[in-house]
mmCIF file with all atom_site columns, C-alpha atoms in Angstrom:
data_model
loop_
_atom_site.group_PDB
_atom_site.id
_atom_site.type_symbol
_atom_site.label_atom_id
_atom_site.label_alt_id
_atom_site.label_comp_id
_atom_site.label_asym_id
_atom_site.label_entity_id
_atom_site.label_seq_id
_atom_site.pdbx_PDB_ins_code
_atom_site.Cartn_x
_atom_site.Cartn_y
_atom_site.Cartn_z
_atom_site.occupancy
_atom_site.B_iso_or_equiv
_atom_site.pdbx_formal_charge
_atom_site.auth_seq_id
_atom_site.auth_comp_id
_atom_site.auth_asym_id
_atom_site.auth_atom_id
_atom_site.pdbx_PDB_model_num
ATOM 1  C CA . MET C 1 1  ? -1.058  8.359   5.099   1.00 43.00 ? 1  MET C CA 1
ATOM 2  C CA . ALA C 1 2  ? -3.521  10.070  7.343   1.00 48.00 ? 2  ALA C CA 1
ATOM 3  C CA . PRO C 1 3  ? -2.058  12.056  10.268  1.00 58.00 ? 3  PRO C CA 1
ATOM 4  C CA . SER C 1 4  ? -2.134  8.921   12.447  1.00 64.00 ? 4  SER C CA 1
ATOM 5  C CA . LYS C 1 5  ? -1.276  5.337   11.577  1.00 71.00 ? 5  LYS C CA 1
ATOM 6  C CA . ASP C 1 6  ? -4.847  4.256   12.319  1.00 77.00 ? 6  ASP C CA 1
ATOM 7  C CA . ILE C 1 7  ? -7.240  3.975   9.408   1.00 78.00 ? 7  ILE C CA 1
ATOM 8  C CA . GLN C 1 8  ? -10.512 5.754   10.065  1.00 80.00 ? 8  GLN C CA 1
ATOM 9  C CA . PRO C 1 9  ? -13.792 5.202   8.192   1.00 78.00 ? 9  PRO C CA 1
ATOM 10 C CA . SER C 1 10 ? -13.308 8.643   6.654   1.00 79.00 ? 10 SER C CA 1
ATOM 11 C CA . ASP C 1 11 ? -10.085 7.333   5.033   1.00 79.00 ? 11 ASP C CA 1
ATOM 12 C CA . LEU C 1 12 ? -12.003 4.691   3.066   1.00 76.00 ? 12 LEU C CA 1
ATOM 13 C CA . PRO C 1 13 ? -13.647 5.113   -0.330  1.00 75.00 ? 13 PRO C CA 1
ATOM 14 C CA . GLN C 1 14 ? -17.423 5.393   -0.306  1.00 77.00 ? 14 GLN C CA 1
ATOM 15 C CA . ASP C 1 15 ? -17.730 2.075   -2.196  1.00 73.00 ? 15 ASP C CA 1
ATOM 16 C CA . ILE C 1 16 ? -16.248 0.236   0.755   1.00 73.00 ? 16 ILE C CA 1
ATOM 17 C CA . LEU C 1 17 ? -18.353 2.152   3.272   1.00 73.00 ? 17 LEU C CA 1
ATOM 18 C CA . ASP C 1 18 ? -21.446 1.230   1.238   1.00 74.00 ? 18 ASP C CA 1
ATOM 19 C CA . GLY C 1 19 ? -20.459 -2.440  1.405   1.00 70.00 ? 19 GLY C CA 1
ATOM 20 C CA . LYS C 1 20 ? -19.517 -2.749  -2.248  1.00 66.00 ? 20 LYS C CA 1
ATOM 21 C CA . VAL C 1 21 ? -16.496 -5.030  -2.302  1.00 62.00 ? 21 VAL C CA 1
ATOM 22 C CA . LEU C 1 22 ? -14.218 -4.858  -5.308  1.00 56.00 ? 22 LEU C CA 1
ATOM 23 C CA . ASN C 1 23 ? -13.030 -8.121  -6.792  1.00 59.00 ? 23 ASN C CA 1
ATOM 24 C CA . PRO C 1 24 ? -9.231  -8.146  -6.344  1.00 58.00 ? 24 PRO C CA 1
ATOM 25 C CA . SER C 1 25 ? -8.824  -10.296 -9.441  1.00 58.00 ? 25 SER C CA 1
ATOM 26 C CA . SER C 1 26 ? -10.819 -7.859  -11.535 1.00 59.00 ? 26 SER C CA 1
ATOM 27 C CA . ASP C 1 27 ? -9.180  -6.575  -14.689 1.00 61.00 ? 27 ASP C CA 1
ATOM 28 C CA . ASP C 1 28 ? -10.145 -3.100  -13.566 1.00 74.00 ? 28 ASP C CA 1
ATOM 29 C CA . TRP C 1 29 ? -7.857  -2.866  -10.544 1.00 80.00 ? 29 TRP C CA 1
ATOM 30 C CA . ARG C 1 30 ? -7.181  0.717   -11.560 1.00 83.00 ? 30 ARG C CA 1
ATOM 31 C CA . GLY C 1 31 ? -10.782 1.611   -10.739 1.00 84.00 ? 31 GLY C CA 1
ATOM 32 C CA . GLY C 1 32 ? -10.379 0.346   -7.192  1.00 84.00 ? 32 GLY C CA 1
ATOM 33 C CA . PHE C 1 33 ? -7.054  2.099   -6.873  1.00 85.00 ? 33 PHE C CA 1
ATOM 34 C CA . LYS C 1 34 ? -8.542  5.361   -8.142  1.00 87.00 ? 34 LYS C CA 1
ATOM 35 C CA . ALA C 1 35 ? -11.433 5.023   -5.680  1.00 87.00 ? 35 ALA C CA 1
ATOM 36 C CA . TRP C 1 36 ? -8.944  4.550   -2.850  1.00 86.00 ? 36 TRP C CA 1
ATOM 37 C CA . ILE C 1 37 ? -6.967  7.610   -3.953  1.00 88.00 ? 37 ILE C CA 1
ATOM 38 C CA . ASP C 1 38 ? -10.165 9.625   -4.264  1.00 88.00 ? 38 ASP C CA 1
ATOM 39 C CA . GLY C 1 39 ? -11.119 8.709   -0.699  1.00 86.00 ? 39 GLY C CA 1
ATOM 40 C CA . LEU C 1 40 ? -7.650  9.605   0.501   1.00 84.00 ? 40 LEU C CA 1
ATOM 41 C CA . HIS C 1 41 ? -7.835  12.915  -1.336  1.00 83.00 ? 41 HIS C CA 1
ATOM 42 C CA . GLU C 1 42 ? -10.888 13.876  0.710   1.00 83.00 ? 42 GLU C CA 1
ATOM 43 C CA . THR C 1 43 ? -8.778  13.844  3.878   1.00 83.00 ? 43 THR C CA 1
ATOM 44 C CA . THR C 1 44 ? -5.323  14.552  2.448   1.00 78.00 ? 44 THR C CA 1
ATOM 45 C CA . ARG C 1 45 ? -5.334  17.598  0.217   1.00 76.00 ? 45 ARG C CA 1
ATOM 46 C CA . GLU C 1 46 ? -1.571  17.708  -0.391  1.00 82.00 ? 46 GLU C CA 1
ATOM 47 C CA . ASN C 1 47 ? 1.312   15.292  -0.811  1.00 86.00 ? 47 ASN C CA 1
ATOM 48 C CA . LEU C 1 48 ? -0.793  12.405  -2.102  1.00 87.00 ? 48 LEU C CA 1
ATOM 49 C CA . LEU C 1 49 ? 2.258   10.590  -3.438  1.00 89.00 ? 49 LEU C CA 1
ATOM 50 C CA . GLU C 1 50 ? 3.989   10.914  -0.072  1.00 88.00 ? 50 GLU C CA 1
ATOM 51 C CA . SER C 1 51 ? 0.865   9.504   1.582   1.00 85.00 ? 51 SER C CA 1
ATOM 52 C CA . ILE C 1 52 ? 0.485   6.583   -0.811  1.00 89.00 ? 52 ILE C CA 1
ATOM 53 C CA . GLU C 1 53 ? 4.095   5.436   -1.276  1.00 90.00 ? 53 GLU C CA 1
ATOM 54 C CA . PRO C 1 54 ? 4.516   3.802   2.157   1.00 90.00 ? 54 PRO C CA 1
ATOM 55 C CA . GLU C 1 55 ? 1.292   1.839   1.703   1.00 89.00 ? 55 GLU C CA 1
ATOM 56 C CA . ILE C 1 56 ? 2.305   0.595   -1.741  1.00 92.00 ? 56 ILE C CA 1
ATOM 57 C CA . ASP C 1 57 ? 5.838   -0.207  -0.554  1.00 94.00 ? 57 ASP C CA 1
ATOM 58 C CA . LYS C 1 58 ? 4.414   -2.220  2.339   1.00 93.00 ? 58 LYS C CA 1
ATOM 59 C CA . LEU C 1 59 ? 2.095   -4.205  0.055   1.00 92.00 ? 59 LEU C CA 1
ATOM 60 C CA . LEU C 1 60 ? 4.879   -4.973  -2.411  1.00 95.00 ? 60 LEU C CA 1
ATOM 61 C CA . ILE C 1 61 ? 7.329   -5.971  0.317   1.00 96.00 ? 61 ILE C CA 1
ATOM 62 C CA . GLU C 1 62 ? 4.750   -8.222  1.982   1.00 95.00 ? 62 GLU C CA 1
ATOM 63 C CA . PHE C 1 63 ? 3.981   -9.810  -1.399  1.00 95.00 ? 63 PHE C CA 1
ATOM 64 C CA . ALA C 1 64 ? 7.660   -10.396 -2.186  1.00 96.00 ? 64 ALA C CA 1
ATOM 65 C CA . LEU C 1 65 ? 8.403   -11.854 1.245   1.00 95.00 ? 65 LEU C CA 1
ATOM 66 C CA . ASP C 1 66 ? 5.380   -14.133 0.963   1.00 95.00 ? 66 ASP C CA 1
ATOM 67 C CA . LYS C 1 67 ? 6.394   -15.347 -2.502  1.00 96.00 ? 67 LYS C CA 1
ATOM 68 C CA . THR C 1 68 ? 9.956   -16.024 -1.350  1.00 96.00 ? 68 THR C CA 1
ATOM 69 C CA . SER C 1 69 ? 8.994   -17.666 1.968   1.00 96.00 ? 69 SER C CA 1
ATOM 70 C CA . GLY C 1 70 ? 10.510  -14.771 3.904   1.00 94.00 ? 70 GLY C CA 1
ATOM 71 C CA . LYS C 1 71 ? 13.904  -14.903 2.201   1.00 96.00 ? 71 LYS C CA 1
ATOM 72 C CA . LYS C 1 72 ? 14.967  -11.262 2.149   1.00 95.00 ? 72 LYS C CA 1
ATOM 73 C CA . GLN C 1 73 ? 17.705  -11.709 -0.449  1.00 96.00 ? 73 GLN C CA 1
ATOM 74 C CA . GLU C 1 74 ? 15.247  -13.254 -2.912  1.00 97.00 ? 74 GLU C CA 1
ATOM 75 C CA . ALA C 1 75 ? 12.503  -10.759 -2.028  1.00 97.00 ? 75 ALA C CA 1
ATOM 76 C CA . ALA C 1 76 ? 14.904  -7.883  -2.661  1.00 97.00 ? 76 ALA C CA 1
ATOM 77 C CA . LYS C 1 77 ? 15.794  -9.350  -6.058  1.00 97.00 ? 77 LYS C CA 1
ATOM 78 C CA . LEU C 1 78 ? 12.101  -9.778  -6.923  1.00 97.00 ? 78 LEU C CA 1
ATOM 79 C CA . LEU C 1 79 ? 11.531  -6.091  -6.107  1.00 97.00 ? 79 LEU C CA 1
ATOM 80 C CA . GLY C 1 80 ? 14.656  -4.928  -7.926  1.00 97.00 ? 80 GLY C CA 1
ATOM 81 C CA . LEU C 1 81 ? 16.287  -3.749  -4.708  1.00 97.00 ? 81 LEU C CA 1
ATOM 82 C CA . GLY C 1 82 ? 19.470  -4.533  -2.878  1.00 96.00 ? 82 GLY C CA 1
ATOM 83 C CA . ARG C 1 83 ? 19.156  -6.570  0.330   1.00 95.00 ? 83 ARG C CA 1
ATOM 84 C CA . ASN C 1 84 ? 20.285  -3.624  2.456   1.00 96.00 ? 84 ASN C CA 1
ATOM 85 C CA . THR C 1 85 ? 17.788  -1.301  0.758   1.00 96.00 ? 85 THR C CA 1
ATOM 86 C CA . LEU C 1 86 ? 14.991  -3.772  1.458   1.00 96.00 ? 86 LEU C CA 1
ATOM 87 C CA . ALA C 1 87 ? 16.063  -4.078  5.100   1.00 95.00 ? 87 ALA C CA 1
ATOM 88 C CA . LYS C 1 88 ? 16.094  -0.280  5.407   1.00 96.00 ? 88 LYS C CA 1
ATOM 89 C CA . LYS C 1 89 ? 12.602  0.012   3.872   1.00 94.00 ? 89 LYS C CA 1
ATOM 90 C CA . ILE C 1 90 ? 11.254  -2.666  6.220   1.00 93.00 ? 90 ILE C CA 1
ATOM 91 C CA . LYS C 1 91 ? 12.726  -0.837  9.198   1.00 93.00 ? 91 LYS C CA 1
ATOM 92 C CA . GLU C 1 92 ? 11.244  2.501   8.034   1.00 91.00 ? 92 GLU C CA 1
ATOM 93 C CA . LEU C 1 93 ? 7.803   0.988   7.493   1.00 88.00 ? 93 LEU C CA 1
ATOM 94 C CA . ASN C 1 94 ? 7.817   -0.656  10.922  1.00 88.00 ? 94 ASN C CA 1
ATOM 95 C CA . SER C 1 95 ? 8.778   2.500   12.799  1.00 83.00 ? 95 SER C CA 1
#
């Protein structure tokens, strides 16, 4: 992530700043992901994986909780985690 938890325009890929919206159902989701990483790389020159992991974890956890109607046990199973590990990740992401 950027030094703060707030997302600044400089954190966004140029495509988004230009108003070009990527279709989330597109087969080329990798292109959008690469554009996001490229934009992040402009502000974060080191530890890209460390910067990206919390964002990806948060998206996956939100997806799993949504698909399981908030049932943490089932969400943990969907993600291949133990319930306690999921609870710990949620706590870390919310702090």
